[in-house]
Coordinates of C-alpha atoms and ligand atoms in Angstrom, one line a residue:
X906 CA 24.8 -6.1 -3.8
X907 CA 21.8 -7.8 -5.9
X908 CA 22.9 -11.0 -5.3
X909 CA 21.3 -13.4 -7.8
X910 CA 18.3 -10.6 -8.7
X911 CA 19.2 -8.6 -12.2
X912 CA 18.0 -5.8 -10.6
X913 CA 17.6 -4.3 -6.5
X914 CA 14.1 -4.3 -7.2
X915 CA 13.9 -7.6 -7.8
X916 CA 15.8 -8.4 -4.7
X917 CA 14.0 -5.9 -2.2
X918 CA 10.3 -7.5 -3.9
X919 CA 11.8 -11.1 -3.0
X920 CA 12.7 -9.7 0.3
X921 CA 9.3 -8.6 1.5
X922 CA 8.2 -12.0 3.4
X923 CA 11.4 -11.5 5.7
X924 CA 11.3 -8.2 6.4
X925 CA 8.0 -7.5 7.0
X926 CA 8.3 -10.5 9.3
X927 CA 11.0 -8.7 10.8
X928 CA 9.0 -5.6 11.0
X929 CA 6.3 -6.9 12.7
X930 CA 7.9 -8.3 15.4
X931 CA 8.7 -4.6 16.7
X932 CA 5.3 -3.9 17.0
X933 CA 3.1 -7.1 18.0
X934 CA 3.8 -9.8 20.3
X935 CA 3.4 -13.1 18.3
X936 CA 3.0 -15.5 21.4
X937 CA 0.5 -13.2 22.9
X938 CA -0.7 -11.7 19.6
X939 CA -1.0 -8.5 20.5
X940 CA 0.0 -5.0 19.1
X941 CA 2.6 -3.2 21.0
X942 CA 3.0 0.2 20.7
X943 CA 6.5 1.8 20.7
X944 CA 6.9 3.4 24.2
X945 CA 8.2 6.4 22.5
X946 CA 4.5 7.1 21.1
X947 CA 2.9 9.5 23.7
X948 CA -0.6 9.6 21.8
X949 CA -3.5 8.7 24.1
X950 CA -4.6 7.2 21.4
X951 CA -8.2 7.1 23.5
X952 CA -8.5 10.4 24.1
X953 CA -7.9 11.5 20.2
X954 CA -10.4 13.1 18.0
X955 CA -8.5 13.0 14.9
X956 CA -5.4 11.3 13.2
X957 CA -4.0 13.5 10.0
X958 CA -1.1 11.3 7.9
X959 CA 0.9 13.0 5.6
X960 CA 3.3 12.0 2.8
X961 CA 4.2 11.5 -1.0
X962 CA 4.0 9.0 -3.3
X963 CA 3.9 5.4 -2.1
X964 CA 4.5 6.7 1.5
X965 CA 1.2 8.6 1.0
X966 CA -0.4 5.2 -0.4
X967 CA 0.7 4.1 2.9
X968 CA -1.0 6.7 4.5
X969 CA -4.1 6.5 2.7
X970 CA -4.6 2.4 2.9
X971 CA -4.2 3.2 6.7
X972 CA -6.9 5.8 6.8
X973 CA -9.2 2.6 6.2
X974 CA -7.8 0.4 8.9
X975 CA -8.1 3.4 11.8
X976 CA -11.5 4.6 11.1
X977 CA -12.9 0.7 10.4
X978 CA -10.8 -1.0 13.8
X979 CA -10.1 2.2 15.6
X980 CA -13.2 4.6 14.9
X981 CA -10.7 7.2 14.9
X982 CA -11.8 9.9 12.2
X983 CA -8.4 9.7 10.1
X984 CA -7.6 12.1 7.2
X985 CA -4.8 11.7 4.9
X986 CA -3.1 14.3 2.4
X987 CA -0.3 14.3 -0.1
X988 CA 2.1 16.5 1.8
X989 CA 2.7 19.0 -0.7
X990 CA -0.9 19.9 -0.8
X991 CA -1.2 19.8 3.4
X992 CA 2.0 21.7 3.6
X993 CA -0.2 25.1 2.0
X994 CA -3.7 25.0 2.8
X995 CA -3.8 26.0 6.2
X996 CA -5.5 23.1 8.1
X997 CA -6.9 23.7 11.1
X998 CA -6.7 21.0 13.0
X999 CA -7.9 20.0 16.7
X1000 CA -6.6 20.6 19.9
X1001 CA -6.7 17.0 20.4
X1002 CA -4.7 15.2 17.4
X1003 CA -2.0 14.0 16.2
X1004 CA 0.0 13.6 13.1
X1005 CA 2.0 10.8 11.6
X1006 CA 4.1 11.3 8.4
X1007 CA 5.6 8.9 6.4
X1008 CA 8.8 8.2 4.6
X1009 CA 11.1 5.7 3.4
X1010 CA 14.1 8.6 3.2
X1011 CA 13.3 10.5 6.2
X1012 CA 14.5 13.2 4.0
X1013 CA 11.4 14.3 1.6
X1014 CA 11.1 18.2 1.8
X1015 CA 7.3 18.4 1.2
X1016 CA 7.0 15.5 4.0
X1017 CA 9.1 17.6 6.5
X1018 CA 7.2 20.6 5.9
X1019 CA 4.3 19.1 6.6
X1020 CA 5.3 17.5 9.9
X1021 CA 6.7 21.1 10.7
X1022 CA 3.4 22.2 10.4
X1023 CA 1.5 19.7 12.4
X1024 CA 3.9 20.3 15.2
X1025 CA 3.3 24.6 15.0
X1026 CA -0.4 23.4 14.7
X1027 CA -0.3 21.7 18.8
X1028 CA -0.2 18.3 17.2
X1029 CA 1.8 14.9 19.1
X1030 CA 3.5 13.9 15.9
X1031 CA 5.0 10.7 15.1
X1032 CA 7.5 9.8 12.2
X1033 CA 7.1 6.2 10.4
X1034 CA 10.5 6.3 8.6
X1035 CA 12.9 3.6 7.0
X1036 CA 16.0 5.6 7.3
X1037 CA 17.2 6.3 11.1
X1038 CA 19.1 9.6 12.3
X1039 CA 17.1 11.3 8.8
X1040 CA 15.9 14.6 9.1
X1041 CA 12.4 13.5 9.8
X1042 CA 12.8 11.1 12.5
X1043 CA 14.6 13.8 14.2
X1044 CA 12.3 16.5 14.3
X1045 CA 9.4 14.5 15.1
X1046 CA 8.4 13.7 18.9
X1047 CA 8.6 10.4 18.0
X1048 CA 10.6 8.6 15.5
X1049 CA 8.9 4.9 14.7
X1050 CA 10.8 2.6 12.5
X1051 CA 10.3 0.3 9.3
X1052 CA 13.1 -2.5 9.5
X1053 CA 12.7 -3.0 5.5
X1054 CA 16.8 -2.1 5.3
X1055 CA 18.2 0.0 2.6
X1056 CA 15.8 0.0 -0.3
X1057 CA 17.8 1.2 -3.2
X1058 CA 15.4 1.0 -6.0
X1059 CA 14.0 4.2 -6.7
X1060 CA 10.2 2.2 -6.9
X1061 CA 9.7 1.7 -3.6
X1062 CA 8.4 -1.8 -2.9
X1063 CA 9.3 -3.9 0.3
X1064 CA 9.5 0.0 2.7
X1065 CA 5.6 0.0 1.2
X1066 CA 4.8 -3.2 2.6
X1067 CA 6.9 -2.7 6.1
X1068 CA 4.7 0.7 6.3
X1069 CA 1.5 -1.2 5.9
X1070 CA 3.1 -3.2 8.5
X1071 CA 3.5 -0.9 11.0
X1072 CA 0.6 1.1 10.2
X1073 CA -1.7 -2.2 10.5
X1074 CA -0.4 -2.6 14.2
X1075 CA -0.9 0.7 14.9
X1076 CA -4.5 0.9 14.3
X1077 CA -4.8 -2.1 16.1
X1078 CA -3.0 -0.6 19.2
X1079 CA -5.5 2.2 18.9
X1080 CA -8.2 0.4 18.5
X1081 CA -8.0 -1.3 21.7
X1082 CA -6.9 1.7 23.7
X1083 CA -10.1 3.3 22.4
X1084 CA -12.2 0.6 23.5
X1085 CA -13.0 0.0 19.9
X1086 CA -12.4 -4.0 19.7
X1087 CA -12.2 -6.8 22.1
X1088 CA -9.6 -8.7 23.4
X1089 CA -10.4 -12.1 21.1
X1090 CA -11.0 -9.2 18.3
X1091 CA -7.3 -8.3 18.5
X1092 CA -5.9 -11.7 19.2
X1093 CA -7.5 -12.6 15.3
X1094 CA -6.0 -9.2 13.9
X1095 CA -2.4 -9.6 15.4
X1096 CA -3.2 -13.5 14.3
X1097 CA -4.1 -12.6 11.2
X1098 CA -1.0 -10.2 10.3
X1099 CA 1.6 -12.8 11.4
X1100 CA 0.6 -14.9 8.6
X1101 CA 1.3 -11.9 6.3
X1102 CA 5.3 -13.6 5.4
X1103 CA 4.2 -17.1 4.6
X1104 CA 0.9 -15.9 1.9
X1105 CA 3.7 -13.5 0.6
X1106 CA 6.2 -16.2 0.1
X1107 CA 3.4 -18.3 -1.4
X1108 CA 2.9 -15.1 -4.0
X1109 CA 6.5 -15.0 -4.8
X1110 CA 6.1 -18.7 -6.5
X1111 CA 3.6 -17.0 -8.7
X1112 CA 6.5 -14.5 -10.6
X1113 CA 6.8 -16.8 -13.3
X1114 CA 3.0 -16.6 -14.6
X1115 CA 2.7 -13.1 -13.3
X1116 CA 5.8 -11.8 -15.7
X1117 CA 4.1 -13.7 -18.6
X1118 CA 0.6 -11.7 -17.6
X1119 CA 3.3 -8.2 -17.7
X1120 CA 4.2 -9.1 -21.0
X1121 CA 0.9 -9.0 -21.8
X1122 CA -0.1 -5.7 -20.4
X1123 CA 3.2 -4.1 -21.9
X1124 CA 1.6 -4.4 -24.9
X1125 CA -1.1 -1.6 -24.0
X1126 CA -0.7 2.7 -24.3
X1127 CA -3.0 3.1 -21.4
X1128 CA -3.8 0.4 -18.6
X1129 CA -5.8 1.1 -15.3
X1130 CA -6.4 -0.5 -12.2
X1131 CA -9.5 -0.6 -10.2
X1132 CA -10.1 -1.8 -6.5
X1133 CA -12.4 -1.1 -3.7
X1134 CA -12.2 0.0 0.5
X1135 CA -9.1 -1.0 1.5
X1136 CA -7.9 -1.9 -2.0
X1137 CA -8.4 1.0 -3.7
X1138 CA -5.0 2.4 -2.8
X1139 CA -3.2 -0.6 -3.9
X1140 CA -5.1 0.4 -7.3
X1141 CA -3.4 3.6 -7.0
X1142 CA -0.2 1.9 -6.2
X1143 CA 0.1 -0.3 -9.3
X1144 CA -0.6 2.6 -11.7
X1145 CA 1.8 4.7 -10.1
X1146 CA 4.6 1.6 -9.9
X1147 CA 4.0 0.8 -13.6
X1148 CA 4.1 4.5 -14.8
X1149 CA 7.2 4.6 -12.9
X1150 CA 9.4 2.2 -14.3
X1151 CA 8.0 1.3 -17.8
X1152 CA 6.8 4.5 -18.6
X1153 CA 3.4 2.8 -19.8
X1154 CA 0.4 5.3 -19.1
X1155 CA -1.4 4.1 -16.4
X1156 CA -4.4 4.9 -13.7
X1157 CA -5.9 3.6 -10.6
X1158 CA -9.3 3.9 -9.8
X1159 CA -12.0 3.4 -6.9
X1160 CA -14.0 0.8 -8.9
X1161 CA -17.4 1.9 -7.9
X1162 CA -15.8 5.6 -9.6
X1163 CA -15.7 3.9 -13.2
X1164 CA -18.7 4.9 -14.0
X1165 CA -18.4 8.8 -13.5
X1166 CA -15.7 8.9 -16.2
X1167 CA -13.0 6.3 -17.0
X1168 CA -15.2 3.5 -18.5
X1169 CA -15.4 6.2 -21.8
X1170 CA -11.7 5.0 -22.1
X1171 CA -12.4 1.2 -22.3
X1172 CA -12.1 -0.5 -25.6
X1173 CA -10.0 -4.3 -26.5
X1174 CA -6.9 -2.1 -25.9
X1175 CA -6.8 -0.8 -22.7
X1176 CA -6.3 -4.3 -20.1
X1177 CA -8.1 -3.5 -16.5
X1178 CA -6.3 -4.8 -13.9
X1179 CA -9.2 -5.7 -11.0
X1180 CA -7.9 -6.4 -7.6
X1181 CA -10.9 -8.0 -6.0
X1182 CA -10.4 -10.3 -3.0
X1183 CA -13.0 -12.2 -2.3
X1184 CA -14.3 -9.7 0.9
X1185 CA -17.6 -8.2 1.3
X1186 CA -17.3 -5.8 -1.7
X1187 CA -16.6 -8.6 -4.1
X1188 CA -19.8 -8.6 -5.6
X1189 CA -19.6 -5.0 -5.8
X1190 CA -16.4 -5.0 -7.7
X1191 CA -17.3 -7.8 -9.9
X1192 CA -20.2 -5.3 -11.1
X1193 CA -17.9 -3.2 -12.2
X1194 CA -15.7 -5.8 -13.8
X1195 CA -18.8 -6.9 -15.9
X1196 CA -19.5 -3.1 -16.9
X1197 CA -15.6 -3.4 -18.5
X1198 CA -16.1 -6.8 -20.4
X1199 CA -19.0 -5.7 -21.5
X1200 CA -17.3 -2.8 -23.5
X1201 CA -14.3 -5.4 -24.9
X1202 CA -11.8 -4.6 -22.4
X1203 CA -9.4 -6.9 -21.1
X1204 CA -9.7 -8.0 -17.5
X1205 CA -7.0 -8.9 -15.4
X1206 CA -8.2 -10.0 -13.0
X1207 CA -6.5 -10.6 -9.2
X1208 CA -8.0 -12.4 -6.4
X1209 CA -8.3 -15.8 -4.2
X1210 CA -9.3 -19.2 -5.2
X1211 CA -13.2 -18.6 -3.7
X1212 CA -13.0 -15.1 -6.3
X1213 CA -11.5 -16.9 -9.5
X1214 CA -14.0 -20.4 -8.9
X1215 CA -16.6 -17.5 -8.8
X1216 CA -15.4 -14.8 -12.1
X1217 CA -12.5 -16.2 -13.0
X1218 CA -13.7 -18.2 -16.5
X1219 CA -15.3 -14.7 -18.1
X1220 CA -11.5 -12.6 -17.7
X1221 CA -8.6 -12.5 -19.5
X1222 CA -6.2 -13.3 -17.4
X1223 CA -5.8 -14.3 -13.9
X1224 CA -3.8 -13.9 -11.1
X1225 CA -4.2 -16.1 -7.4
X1226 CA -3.6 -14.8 -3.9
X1227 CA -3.6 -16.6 -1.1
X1228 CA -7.0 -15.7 0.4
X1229 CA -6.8 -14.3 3.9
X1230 CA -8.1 -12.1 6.5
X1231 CA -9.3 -8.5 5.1
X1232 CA -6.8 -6.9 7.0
X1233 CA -4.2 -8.2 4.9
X1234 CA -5.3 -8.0 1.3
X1235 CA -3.7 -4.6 1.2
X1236 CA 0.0 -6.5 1.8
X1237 CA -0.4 -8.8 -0.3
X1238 CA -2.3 -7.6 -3.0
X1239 CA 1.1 -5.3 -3.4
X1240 CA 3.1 -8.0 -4.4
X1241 CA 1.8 -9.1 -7.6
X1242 CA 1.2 -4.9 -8.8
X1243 CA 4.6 -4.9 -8.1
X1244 CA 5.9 -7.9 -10.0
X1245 CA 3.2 -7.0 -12.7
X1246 CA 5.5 -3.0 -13.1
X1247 CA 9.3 -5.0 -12.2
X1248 CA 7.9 -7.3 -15.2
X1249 CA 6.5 -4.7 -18.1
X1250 CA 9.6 -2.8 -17.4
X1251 CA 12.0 -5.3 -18.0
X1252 CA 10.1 -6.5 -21.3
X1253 CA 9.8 -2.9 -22.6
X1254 CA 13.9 -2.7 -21.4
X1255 CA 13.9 0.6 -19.6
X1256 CA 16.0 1.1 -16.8
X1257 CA 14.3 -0.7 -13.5
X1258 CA 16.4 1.1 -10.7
X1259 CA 17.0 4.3 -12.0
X1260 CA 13.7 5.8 -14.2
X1261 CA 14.6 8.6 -15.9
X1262 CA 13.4 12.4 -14.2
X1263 CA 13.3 10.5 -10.9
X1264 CA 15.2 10.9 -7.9
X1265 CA 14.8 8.2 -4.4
X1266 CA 15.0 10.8 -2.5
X1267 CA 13.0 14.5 -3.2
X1268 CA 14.8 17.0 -1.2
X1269 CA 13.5 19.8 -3.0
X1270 CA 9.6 20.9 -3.4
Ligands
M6R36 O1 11.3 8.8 0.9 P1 9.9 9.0 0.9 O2 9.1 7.8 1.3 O3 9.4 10.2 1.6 O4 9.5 9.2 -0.7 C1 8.2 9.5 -1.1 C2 8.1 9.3 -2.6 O5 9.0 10.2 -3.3 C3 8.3 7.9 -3.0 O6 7.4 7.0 -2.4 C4 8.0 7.7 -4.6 O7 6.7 8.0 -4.9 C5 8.5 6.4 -5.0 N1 9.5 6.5 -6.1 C6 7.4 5.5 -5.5 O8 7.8 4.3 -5.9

């Protein structure tokens, strides 16, 4: 049922500030703030000497926005690989490690074959899944949940933000077990994540400017989307959401990478979608951003009120998030790539929940 929403991924986008709420609550204790890890995860998560996440897609977005959060809060040496890739190249990996794969279906055969493989390799192996009783969450030692509900749109949107979720606590979890932060250092994590709902409600409000922005961009044949650290797989995540569903060309890019190839492709045509928060890499990213204008192209640019007082006059267009702790930008800056691809689609008419050639679940390699 979509309710009042024209389409289910209108609905599960609206849904994100409840059910990553929701989510949350599994796996941090609001009163104490603390993370809470789920009893059925045996990794000693301070005796590990390397995490290896696997997945496709926006799972493996997931995955790879988490690498940053383990190795910065946990300084646990993480690596992350599109399953399909891992599945064949034979990775050794170390007698201390363990796996975590991700998926929304439970069900993805590349996914599966990877967390088959970790297991034969002597790894603990955990399974961050949306569905429960899926393949997947069975064959793992432990299954770990997403509470985002059914997510019927083949985009994936709010089981993308309940991962991040999960995957934030997690690395929290770990990083005290390994002695990495302190108790206050945890208390302003955990603090930090709660507010995650209320910023993404606040985001929501913002549709109506945000679809006049996709209009805008739905105009273009190629579009691509830069971001930095933590960011940069969000930048991958808005390409691949707007390719998607509106079939417009798109590509995301590590900012500082523009240089080495991409900028050849800017001209007044191509809109460059920035998603700069203003962290400690904002002055880095706004480099790049300059490099773009210079060369005519059109900035979109998306960051918080201390970013736009900063850059916003010299851009295109602009789009506000709440500003927050680092930690979160990830979750939120999700939202408006989202609404920016639920937007463009619906302008250029294609159809949102089912894109042609694409299935929700891939059960074949
Ligand atoms: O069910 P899974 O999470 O394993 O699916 C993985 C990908 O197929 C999936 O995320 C896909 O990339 C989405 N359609 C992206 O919106």
């Amino acid at each position: 049922d979509k309710g009042k929403h024209r389409h289910f991924m209108a609905k599960e986008i609206a849904e994100q500030p409840e059910v990553v709420g929701r989510t949350l609550a599994e796996y941090a204790d609001f009163s104490e703030r603390a993370a809470r890890l789920p009893e059925q995860v045996k990794i000693d998560f301070a005796k590990l000497d390397r995490l290896t996440i696997t997945a496709c897609g926006t799972a493996y977005l997931a995955g790879l926005t988490a690498k940053y959060w383990f190795e910065r809060y946990a300084r646990l040496p993480t690596e992350v690989d599109i399953a399909s890739e891992f599945r064949y190249r034979e990775a050794p990996m170390p007698k201390n490690g363990a796996a975590i794969v991700i998926s929304q279906s439970g069900e993805t055969a590349d996914t599966l074959a990877a967390l088959r493989y970790c297991k034969s390799q002597g790894q603990e192996t955990v399974a961050l899944v949306n569905v429960p009783g899926s393949t997947i969450a069975r064959e793992a030692d432990a299954a770990i949940f997403t509470y985002a509900g059914p997510e019927i749109g083949v985009a994936s949107t709010k089981a993308f933000t309940c991962q991040l979720t999960v995957l934030a606590a997690l690395a929290v979890a770990a990083a005290k077990a390994r002695g990495a932060i302190t108790r206050e250092q945890e208390r302003e994590l955990i603090g930090a994540l709660i507010e995650a709902p209320r910023h993404m409600a606040e985001i929501l409000k913002e549709e109506k400017h945000i679809a006049d922005v996709a209009r805008e961009v739905a105009h273009a044949q190629d579009v691509l989307y830069l971001g930095r650290g933590v960011n940069y797989p969000i930048a991958l995540e808005g390409a691949l959401k707007l390719k998607e569903i509106s079939y417009i060309h798109a590509e995301g890019y590590a900012a500082g990478e523009l240089k080495h190839g991409p900028i050849a492709l800017i001209d007044e045509n191509v809109p460059v979608i920035v998603i700069a928060p203003r962290d400690d890499l904002f002055d880095k990213t706004v480099s790049n951003m300059e490099e773009v204008a210079a060369r005519g192209g059109k900035i979109v640019l998306l960051t918080d009120d201390e970013g736009l007082e900063a850059h916003g006059q010299r851009t295109f267009q602009r789009i506000r998030v709440p500003r927050a702790h680092s930690i979160l930008s990830p979750l939120l800056y999700a939202l408006p790539v989202q609404l920016l691809a639920y937007h463009a689609a619906v302008f250029m008419g294609t159809d949102v929940d089912q894109p042609r050639n694409l299935a929700k679940s891939v059960t074949v390699e």
